[in-house]
XYZ file of C-alpha atoms in Angstrom:
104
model
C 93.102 92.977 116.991
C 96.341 93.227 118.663
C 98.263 94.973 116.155
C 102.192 95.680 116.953
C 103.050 99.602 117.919
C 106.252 100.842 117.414
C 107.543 104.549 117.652
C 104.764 105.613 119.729
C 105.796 109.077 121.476
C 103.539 111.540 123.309
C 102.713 115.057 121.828
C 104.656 117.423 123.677
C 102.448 120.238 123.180
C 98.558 120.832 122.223
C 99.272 121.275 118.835
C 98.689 118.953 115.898
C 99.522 115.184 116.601
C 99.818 113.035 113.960
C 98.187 109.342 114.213
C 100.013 106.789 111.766
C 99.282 103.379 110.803
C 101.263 101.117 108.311
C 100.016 97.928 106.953
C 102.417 95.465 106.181
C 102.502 91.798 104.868
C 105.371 89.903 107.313
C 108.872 90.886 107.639
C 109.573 91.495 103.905
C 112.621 93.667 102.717
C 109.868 96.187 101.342
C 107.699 95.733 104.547
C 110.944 96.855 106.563
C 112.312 99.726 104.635
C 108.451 101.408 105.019
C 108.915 100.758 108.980
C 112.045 102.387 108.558
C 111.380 105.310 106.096
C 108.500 106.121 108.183
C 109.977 106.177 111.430
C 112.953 108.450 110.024
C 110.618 111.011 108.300
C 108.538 111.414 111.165
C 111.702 111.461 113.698
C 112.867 114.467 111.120
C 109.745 115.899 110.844
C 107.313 115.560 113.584
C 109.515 114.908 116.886
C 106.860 114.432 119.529
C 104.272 114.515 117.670
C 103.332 110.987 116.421
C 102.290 107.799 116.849
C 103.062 104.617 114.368
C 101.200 101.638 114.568
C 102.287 98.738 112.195
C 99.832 96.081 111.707
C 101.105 93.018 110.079
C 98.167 91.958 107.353
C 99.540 88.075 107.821
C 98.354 88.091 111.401
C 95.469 89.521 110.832
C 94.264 89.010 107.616
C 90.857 90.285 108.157
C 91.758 93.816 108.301
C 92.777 94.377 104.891
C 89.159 93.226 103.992
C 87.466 96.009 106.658
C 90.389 98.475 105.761
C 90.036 98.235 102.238
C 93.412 97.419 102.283
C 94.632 96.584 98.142
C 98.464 97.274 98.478
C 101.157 97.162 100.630
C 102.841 98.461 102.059
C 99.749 101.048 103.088
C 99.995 104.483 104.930
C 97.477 105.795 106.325
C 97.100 108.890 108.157
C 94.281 108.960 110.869
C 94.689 111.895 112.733
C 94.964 115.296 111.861
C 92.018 114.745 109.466
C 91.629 114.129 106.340
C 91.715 110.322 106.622
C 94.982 110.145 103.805
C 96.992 107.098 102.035
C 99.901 106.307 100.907
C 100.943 103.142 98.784
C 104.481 101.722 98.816
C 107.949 101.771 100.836
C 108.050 105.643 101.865
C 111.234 105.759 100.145
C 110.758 109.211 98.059
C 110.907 110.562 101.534
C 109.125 114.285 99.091
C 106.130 112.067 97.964
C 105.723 111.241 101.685
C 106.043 114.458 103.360
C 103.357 116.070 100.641
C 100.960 113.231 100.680
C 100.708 113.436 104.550
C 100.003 117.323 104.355
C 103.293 117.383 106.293
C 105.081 119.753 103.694
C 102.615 121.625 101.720
């Protein structure tokens, strides 16, 4: 697997640090607007404290199989634990920020 990683920045503290990955199918208007919704919420919300890895599900199809990977765009959140996911284009940037524990 040689998944692409974008946004990755280094925790600036030794607090919580938030481990991302998105799965996306190509370069899609949906598939972009996740990249984008997710890198905006987590610039608002966790500055410093994230890292997002996007794997495209067309390069590596076999993934989604191991994943369990039924829609996407998928979120899911590996680290802080609970594993968590999230299905669609991040745009109700509320649904996001609850589903990811983020905003409680």
């Amino acid at each position: 697997m040689n998944p692409e990683s974008n946004g990755i920045t280094a925790p600036d503290d030794a607090g919580e640090f938030w481990q991302l990955r998105l799965y996306v199918a190509g370069r899609t208007s949906k598939s972009r607007r996740a990249i984008e919704n997710l890198r905006r919420i987590c610039e608002e919300h966790l500055p410093g404290k994230y890292s997002i890895e996007v794997v495209d599900l067309l390069d590596h199809p076999e993934i989604a199989r191991r994943e369990e990977i039924i829609a996407i765009p998928t979120l899911i959140r590996q680290l802080p634990p609970p594993l968590r996911k999230l299905i669609g284009d991040l745009s109700d940037g509320e649904k996001v920020l609850v589903g990811l524990e983020i905003r409680r």
